[in-house]
Tab-separated table of C-alpha atoms in Angstrom:
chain	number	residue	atom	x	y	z
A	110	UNK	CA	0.000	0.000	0.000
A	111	UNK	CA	1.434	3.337	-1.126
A	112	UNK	CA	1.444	6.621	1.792
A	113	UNK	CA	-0.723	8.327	-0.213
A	114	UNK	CA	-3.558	5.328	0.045
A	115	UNK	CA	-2.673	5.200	3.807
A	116	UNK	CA	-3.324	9.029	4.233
A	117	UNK	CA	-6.731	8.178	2.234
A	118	UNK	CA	-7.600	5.850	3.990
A	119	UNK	CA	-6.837	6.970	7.331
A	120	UNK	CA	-8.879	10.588	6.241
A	121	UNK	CA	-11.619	11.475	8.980
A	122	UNK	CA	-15.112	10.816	7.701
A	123	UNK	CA	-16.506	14.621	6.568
A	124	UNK	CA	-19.606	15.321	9.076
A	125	UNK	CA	-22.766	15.342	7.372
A	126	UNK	CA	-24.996	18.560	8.202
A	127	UNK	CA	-28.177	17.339	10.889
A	128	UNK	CA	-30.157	19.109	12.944
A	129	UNK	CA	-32.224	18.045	15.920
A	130	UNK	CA	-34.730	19.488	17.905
A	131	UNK	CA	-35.753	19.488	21.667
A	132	UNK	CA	-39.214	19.843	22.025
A	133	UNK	CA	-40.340	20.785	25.685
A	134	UNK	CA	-44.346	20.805	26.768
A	135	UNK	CA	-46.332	22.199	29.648
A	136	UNK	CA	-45.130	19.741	31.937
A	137	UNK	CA	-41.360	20.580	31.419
A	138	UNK	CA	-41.144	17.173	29.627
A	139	UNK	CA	-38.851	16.835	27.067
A	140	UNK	CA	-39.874	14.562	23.525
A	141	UNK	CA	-37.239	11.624	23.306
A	142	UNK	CA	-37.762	9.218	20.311
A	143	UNK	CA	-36.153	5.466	20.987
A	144	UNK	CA	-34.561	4.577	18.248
A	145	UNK	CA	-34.785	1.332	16.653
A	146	UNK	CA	-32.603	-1.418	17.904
A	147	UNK	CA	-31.206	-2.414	14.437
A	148	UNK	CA	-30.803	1.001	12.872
A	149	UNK	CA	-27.304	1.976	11.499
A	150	UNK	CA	-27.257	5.016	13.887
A	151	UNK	CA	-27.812	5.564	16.933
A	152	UNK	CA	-29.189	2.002	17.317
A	153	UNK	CA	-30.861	1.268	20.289
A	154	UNK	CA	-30.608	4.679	22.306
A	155	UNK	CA	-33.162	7.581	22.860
A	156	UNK	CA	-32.233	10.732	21.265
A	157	UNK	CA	-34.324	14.082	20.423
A	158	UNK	CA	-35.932	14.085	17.056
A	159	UNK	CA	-33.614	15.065	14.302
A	160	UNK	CA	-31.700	13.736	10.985
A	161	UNK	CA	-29.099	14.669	8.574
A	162	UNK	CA	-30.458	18.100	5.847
A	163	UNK	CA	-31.953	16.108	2.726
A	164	UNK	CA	-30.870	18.756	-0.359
A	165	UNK	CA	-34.687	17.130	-2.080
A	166	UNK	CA	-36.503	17.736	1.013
A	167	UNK	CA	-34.779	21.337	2.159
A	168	UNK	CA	-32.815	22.729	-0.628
A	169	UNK	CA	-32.763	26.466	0.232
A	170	UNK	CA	-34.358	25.932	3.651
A	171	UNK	CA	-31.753	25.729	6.145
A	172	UNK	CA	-31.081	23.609	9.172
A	173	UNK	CA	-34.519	24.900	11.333
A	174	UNK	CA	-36.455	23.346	8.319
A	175	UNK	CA	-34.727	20.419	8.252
A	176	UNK	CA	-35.308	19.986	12.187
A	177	UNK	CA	-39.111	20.268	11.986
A	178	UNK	CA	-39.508	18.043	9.141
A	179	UNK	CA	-37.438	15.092	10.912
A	180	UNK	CA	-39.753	15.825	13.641
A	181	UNK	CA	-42.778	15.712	12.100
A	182	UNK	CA	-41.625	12.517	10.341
A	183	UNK	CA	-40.570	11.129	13.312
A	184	UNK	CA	-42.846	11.828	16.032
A	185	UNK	CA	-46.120	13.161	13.998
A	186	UNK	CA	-44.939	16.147	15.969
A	187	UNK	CA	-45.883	19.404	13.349
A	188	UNK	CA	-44.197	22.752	14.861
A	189	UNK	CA	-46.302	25.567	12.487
A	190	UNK	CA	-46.306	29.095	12.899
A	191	UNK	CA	-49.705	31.002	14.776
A	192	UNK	CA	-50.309	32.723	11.627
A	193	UNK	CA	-50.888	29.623	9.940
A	194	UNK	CA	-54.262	28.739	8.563
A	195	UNK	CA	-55.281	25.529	8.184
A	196	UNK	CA	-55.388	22.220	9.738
A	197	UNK	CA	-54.744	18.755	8.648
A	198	UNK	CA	-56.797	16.073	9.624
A	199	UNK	CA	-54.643	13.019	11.539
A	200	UNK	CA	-55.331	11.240	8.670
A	201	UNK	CA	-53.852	13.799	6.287
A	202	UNK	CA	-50.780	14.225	8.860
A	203	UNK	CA	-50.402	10.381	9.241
A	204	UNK	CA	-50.238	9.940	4.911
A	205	UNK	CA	-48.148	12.961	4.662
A	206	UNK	CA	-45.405	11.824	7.142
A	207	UNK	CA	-44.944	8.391	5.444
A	208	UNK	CA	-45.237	10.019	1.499
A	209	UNK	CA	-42.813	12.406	3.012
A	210	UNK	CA	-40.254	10.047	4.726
A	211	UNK	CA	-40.322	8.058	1.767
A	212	UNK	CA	-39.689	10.846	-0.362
A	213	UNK	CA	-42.863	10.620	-2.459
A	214	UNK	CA	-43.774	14.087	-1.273
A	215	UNK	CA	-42.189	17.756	-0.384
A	216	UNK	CA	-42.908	18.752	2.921
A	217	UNK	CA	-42.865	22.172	1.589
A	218	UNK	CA	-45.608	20.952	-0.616
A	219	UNK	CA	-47.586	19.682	1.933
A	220	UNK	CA	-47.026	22.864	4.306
A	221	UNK	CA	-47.891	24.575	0.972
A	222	UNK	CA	-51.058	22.592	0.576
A	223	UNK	CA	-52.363	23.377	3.492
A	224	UNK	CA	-51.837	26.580	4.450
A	225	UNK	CA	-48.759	26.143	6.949
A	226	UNK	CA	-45.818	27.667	8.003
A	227	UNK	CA	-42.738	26.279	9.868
A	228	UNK	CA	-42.133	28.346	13.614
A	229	UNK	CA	-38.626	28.422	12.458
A	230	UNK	CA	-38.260	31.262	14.609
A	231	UNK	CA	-39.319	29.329	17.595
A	232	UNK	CA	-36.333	27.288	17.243
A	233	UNK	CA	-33.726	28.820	19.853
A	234	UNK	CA	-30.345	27.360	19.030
A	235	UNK	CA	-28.587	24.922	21.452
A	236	UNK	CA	-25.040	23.910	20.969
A	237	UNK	CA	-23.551	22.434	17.684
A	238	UNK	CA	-21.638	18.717	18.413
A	239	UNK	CA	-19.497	17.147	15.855
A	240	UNK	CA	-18.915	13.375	16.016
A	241	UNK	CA	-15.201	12.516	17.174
A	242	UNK	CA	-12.861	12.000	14.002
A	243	UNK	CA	-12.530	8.159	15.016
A	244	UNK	CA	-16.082	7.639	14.554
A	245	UNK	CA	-16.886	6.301	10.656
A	246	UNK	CA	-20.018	8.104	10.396
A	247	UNK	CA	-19.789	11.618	11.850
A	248	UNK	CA	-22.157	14.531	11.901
A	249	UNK	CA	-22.329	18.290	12.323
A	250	UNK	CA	-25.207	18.466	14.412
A	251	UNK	CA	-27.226	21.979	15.276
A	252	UNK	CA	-29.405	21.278	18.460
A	253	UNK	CA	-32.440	23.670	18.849
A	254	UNK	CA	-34.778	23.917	21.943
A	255	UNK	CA	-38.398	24.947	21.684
A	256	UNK	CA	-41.211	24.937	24.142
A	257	UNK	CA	-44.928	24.304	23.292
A	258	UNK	CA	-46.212	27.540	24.821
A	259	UNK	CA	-44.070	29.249	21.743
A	260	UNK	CA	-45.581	26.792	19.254
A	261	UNK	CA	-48.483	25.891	17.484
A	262	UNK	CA	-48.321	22.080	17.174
A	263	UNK	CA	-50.042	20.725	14.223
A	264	UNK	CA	-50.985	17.741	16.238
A	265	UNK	CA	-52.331	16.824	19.299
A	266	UNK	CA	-49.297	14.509	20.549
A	267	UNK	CA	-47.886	16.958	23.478
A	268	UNK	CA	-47.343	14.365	26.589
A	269	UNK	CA	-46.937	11.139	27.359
A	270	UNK	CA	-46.034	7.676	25.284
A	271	UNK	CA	-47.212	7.648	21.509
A	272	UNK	CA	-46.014	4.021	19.784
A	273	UNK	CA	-44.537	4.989	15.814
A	274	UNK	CA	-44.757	2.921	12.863
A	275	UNK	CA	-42.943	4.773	10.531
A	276	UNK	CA	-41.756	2.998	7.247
A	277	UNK	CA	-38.289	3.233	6.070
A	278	UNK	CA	-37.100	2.417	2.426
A	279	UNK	CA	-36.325	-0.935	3.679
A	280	UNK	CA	-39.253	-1.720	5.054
A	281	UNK	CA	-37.931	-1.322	8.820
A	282	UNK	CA	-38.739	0.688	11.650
A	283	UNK	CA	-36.487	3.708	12.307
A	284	UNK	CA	-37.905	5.068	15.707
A	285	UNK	CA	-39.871	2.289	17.356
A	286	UNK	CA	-41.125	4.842	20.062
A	287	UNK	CA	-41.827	8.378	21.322
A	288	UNK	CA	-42.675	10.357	24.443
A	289	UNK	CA	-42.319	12.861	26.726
A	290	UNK	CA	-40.333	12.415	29.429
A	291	UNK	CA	-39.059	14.920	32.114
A	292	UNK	CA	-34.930	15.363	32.003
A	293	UNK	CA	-34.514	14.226	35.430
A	294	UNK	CA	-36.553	11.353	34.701
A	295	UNK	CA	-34.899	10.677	31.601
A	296	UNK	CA	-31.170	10.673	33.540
A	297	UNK	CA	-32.191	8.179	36.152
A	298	UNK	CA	-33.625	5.878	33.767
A	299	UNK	CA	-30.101	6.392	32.004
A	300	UNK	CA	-28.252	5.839	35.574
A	301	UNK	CA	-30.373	2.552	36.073
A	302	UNK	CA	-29.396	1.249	32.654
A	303	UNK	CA	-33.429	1.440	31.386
A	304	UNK	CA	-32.668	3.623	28.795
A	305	UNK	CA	-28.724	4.681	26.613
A	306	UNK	CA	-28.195	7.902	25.403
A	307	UNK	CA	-25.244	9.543	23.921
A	308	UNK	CA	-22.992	12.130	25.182
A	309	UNK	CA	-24.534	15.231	23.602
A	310	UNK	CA	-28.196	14.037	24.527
A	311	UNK	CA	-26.702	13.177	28.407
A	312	UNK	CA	-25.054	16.907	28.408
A	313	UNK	CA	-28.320	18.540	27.210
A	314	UNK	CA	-30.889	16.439	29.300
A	315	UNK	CA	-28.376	17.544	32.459
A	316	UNK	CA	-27.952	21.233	31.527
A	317	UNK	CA	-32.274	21.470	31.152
A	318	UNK	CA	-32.673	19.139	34.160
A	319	UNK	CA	-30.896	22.466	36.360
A	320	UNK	CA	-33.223	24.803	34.754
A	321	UNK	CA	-36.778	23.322	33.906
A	322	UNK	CA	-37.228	22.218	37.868
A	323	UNK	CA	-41.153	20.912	38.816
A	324	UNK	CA	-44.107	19.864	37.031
A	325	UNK	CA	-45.126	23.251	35.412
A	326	UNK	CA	-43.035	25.188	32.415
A	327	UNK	CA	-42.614	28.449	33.577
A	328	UNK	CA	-42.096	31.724	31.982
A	329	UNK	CA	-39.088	32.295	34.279
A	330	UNK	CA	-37.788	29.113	32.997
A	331	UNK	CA	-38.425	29.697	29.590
A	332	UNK	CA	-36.503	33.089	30.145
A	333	UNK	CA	-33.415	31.463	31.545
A	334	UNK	CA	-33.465	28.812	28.616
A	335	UNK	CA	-33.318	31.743	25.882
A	336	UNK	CA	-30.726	33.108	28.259
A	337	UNK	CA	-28.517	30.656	27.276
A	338	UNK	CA	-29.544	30.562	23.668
A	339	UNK	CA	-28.457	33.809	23.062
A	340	UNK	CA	-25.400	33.754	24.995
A	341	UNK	CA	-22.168	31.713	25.037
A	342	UNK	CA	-23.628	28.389	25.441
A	343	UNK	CA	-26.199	28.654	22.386
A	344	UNK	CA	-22.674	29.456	20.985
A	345	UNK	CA	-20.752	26.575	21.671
A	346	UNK	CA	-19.151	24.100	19.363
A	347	UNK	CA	-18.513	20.866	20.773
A	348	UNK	CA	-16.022	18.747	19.447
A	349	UNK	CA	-15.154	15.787	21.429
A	350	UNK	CA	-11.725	14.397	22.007
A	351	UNK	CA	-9.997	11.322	24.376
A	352	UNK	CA	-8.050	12.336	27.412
A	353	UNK	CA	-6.448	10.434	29.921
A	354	UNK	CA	-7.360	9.849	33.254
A	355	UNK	CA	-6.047	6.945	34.918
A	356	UNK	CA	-8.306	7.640	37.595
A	357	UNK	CA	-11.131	7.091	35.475
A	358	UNK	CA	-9.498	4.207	33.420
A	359	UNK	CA	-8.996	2.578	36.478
A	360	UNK	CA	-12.544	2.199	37.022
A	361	UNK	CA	-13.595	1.040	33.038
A	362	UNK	CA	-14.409	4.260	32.008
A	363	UNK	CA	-13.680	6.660	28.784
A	364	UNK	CA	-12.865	10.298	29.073
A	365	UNK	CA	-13.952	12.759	26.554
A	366	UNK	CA	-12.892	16.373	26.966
A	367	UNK	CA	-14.614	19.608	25.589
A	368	UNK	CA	-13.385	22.634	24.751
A	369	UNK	CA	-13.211	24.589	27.795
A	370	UNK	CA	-11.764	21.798	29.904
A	371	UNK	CA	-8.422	22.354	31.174
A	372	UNK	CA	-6.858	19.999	28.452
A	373	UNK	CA	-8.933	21.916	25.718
A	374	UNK	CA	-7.697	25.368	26.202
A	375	UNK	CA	-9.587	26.117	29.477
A	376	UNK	CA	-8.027	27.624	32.487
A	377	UNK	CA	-5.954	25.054	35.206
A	378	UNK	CA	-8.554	23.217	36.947
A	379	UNK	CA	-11.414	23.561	34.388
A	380	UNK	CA	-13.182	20.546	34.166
A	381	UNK	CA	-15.801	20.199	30.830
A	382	UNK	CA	-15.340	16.531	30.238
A	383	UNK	CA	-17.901	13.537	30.409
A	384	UNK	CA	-16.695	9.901	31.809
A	385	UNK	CA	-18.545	7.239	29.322
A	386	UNK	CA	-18.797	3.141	29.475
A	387	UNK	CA	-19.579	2.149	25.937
A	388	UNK	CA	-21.376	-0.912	25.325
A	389	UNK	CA	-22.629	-2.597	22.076
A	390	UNK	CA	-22.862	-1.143	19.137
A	391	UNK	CA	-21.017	2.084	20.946
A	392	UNK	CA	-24.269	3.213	22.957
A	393	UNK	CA	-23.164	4.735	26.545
A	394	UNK	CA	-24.682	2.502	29.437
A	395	UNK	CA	-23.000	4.954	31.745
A	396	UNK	CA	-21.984	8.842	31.526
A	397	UNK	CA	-20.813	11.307	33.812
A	398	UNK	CA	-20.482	15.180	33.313
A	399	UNK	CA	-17.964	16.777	34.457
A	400	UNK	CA	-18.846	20.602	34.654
A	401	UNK	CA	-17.366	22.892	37.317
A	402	UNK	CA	-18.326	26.318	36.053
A	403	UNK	CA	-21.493	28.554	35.375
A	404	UNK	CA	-22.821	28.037	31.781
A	405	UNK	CA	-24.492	31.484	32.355
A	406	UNK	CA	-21.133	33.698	33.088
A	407	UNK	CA	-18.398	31.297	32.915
A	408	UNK	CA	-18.006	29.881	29.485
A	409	UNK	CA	-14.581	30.719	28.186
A	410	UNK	CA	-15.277	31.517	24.988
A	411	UNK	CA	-11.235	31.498	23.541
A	412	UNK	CA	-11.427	28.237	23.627
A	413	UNK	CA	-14.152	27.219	21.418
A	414	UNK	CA	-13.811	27.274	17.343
A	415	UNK	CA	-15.877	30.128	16.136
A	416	UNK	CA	-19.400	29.180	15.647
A	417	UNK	CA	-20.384	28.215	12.212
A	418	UNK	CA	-22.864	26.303	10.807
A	419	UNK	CA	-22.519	22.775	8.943
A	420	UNK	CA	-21.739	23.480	5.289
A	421	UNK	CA	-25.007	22.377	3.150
């Protein structure tokens, strides 16, 4: 084998362009879907709604488009505008999500069709992550928060368990389930092995768990949540990379630092890092955030890449 095929070969995956959405309700419950089992991503796990930007499906949209269509397709979930003016039956939502996911449809058209816009602008931006360079598939994912009180939903799934059948081109199931679960919740189902979830979902679900505290979404809360939108943290750019820690080692776990952490151009005794025990198929059955600083003031901001979005 020649260098220059060993350089090829060993050449990072380029991150495709994805964008997810959190979707929080009333009850300060936050819409996971649970991803099939046998799916070639993010098999097995519960993650927020969201998939890679489809040039057929949102050529000349943007990322916020491309987040409510993956979560209408996957969770029957339709984020539209107040302004808008009409509304689907669940029969006409159920068709279009499966002509749309199978690509026999624009969900422009349908939005078109039926007199709806997208509440793009009630998508507050939430961190960017972009998978580790060892990973084969890697994306460049823009997270967005949204709460239902901003929203009109389209549908009337807004809390508790809905079961999905949604057809894939290969006649599988992509997300077997979906509900709405409170972060806290969500983190000790994690810590008691019920449920896996990646690092980027873990560090989210922990950073809302702090805010959106009780039973009842406040406007308070909602307020601090745009807080951090608009500030450093809606800012950040995430990109994961190993660091040692034999104390961690010792104990069977992995160590991935973030920018900000003392090994990742943070001051001496920053810690941004997460401890992770990967199991099959790379899903984390255990994670542990490191975090000694105040997202709201204490973000050092030098040591993040400038914030850009994914190239379409």
């Amino acid at each position: 084998m020649s260098s220059s095929e060993s350089k090829q070969r060993a050449a990072p995956a380029i991150p495709r362009p994805s964008a997810t959405v959190i979707v929080v309700n009333s009850r300060n419950e936050i819409l996971l879907v649970h991803r099939n089992p046998k799916s070639t991503s993010f098999a097995g796990a519960h993650v927020f709604p969201g998939g890679n930007y489809d040039k057929k499906q949102d050529d000349g949209q943007g990322l916020p488009f491309t987040a409510i269509r993956e979560l209408f397709e996957e969770s029957g979930l339709l984020l539209v505008h107040p302004s808008s003016t009409g509304t689907p039956s669940d029969a006409e939502l159920d068709s279009a999500r499966e002509d749309i996911h199978a690509q026999r449809r624009l969900f422009r058209d349908f939005l078109s069709q039926h007199g709806l816009k997208p509440n793009v602008e009630a998508l507050l931006p939430f961190t960017q992550w972009i998978t580790p360079v060892t990973v084969p598939k890697r994306f460049h994912t823009q997270f967005y928060v949204t709460f239902l009180a901003d929203a009109r939903p389209g549908s009337r799934f807004s809390s508790g368990d809905k079961q999905e059948r949604l057809p894939t081109p290969d006649g599988g199931q992509e997300v077997i389930a979906a509900r709405f679960v409170h972060p806290a919740r969500a983190l000790a189902e994690c810590a008691a092995e019920r449920i896996a979830l990646f690092p980027p979902q873990f560090y989210l679900l922990r950073t809302l768990a702090d805010v959106l505290t009780g039973a009842q979404n406040t406007a308070q809360q909602r307020a601090r949540v745009r807080t951090l939108s608009a500030g450093a943290f809606g800012r950040m750019v995430v990109n994961p990379r190993p660091a040692r820690d034999p104390e961690a080692e010792a104990a069977g776990f992995r160590v991935l630092a973030y920018e900000g952490d003392e090994t990742r151009g943070g001051s001496p005794g920053r810690r941004h890092r997460c401890r992770v025990k990967f199991g099959a198929g790379g899903v984390a059955n255990s994670i542990m955030l490191e975090r000694n600083f105040d997202i709201f003031s204490e973000i050092e901001e030098a040591a993040f890449a400038e914030s850009k979005p994914a190239k379409l």
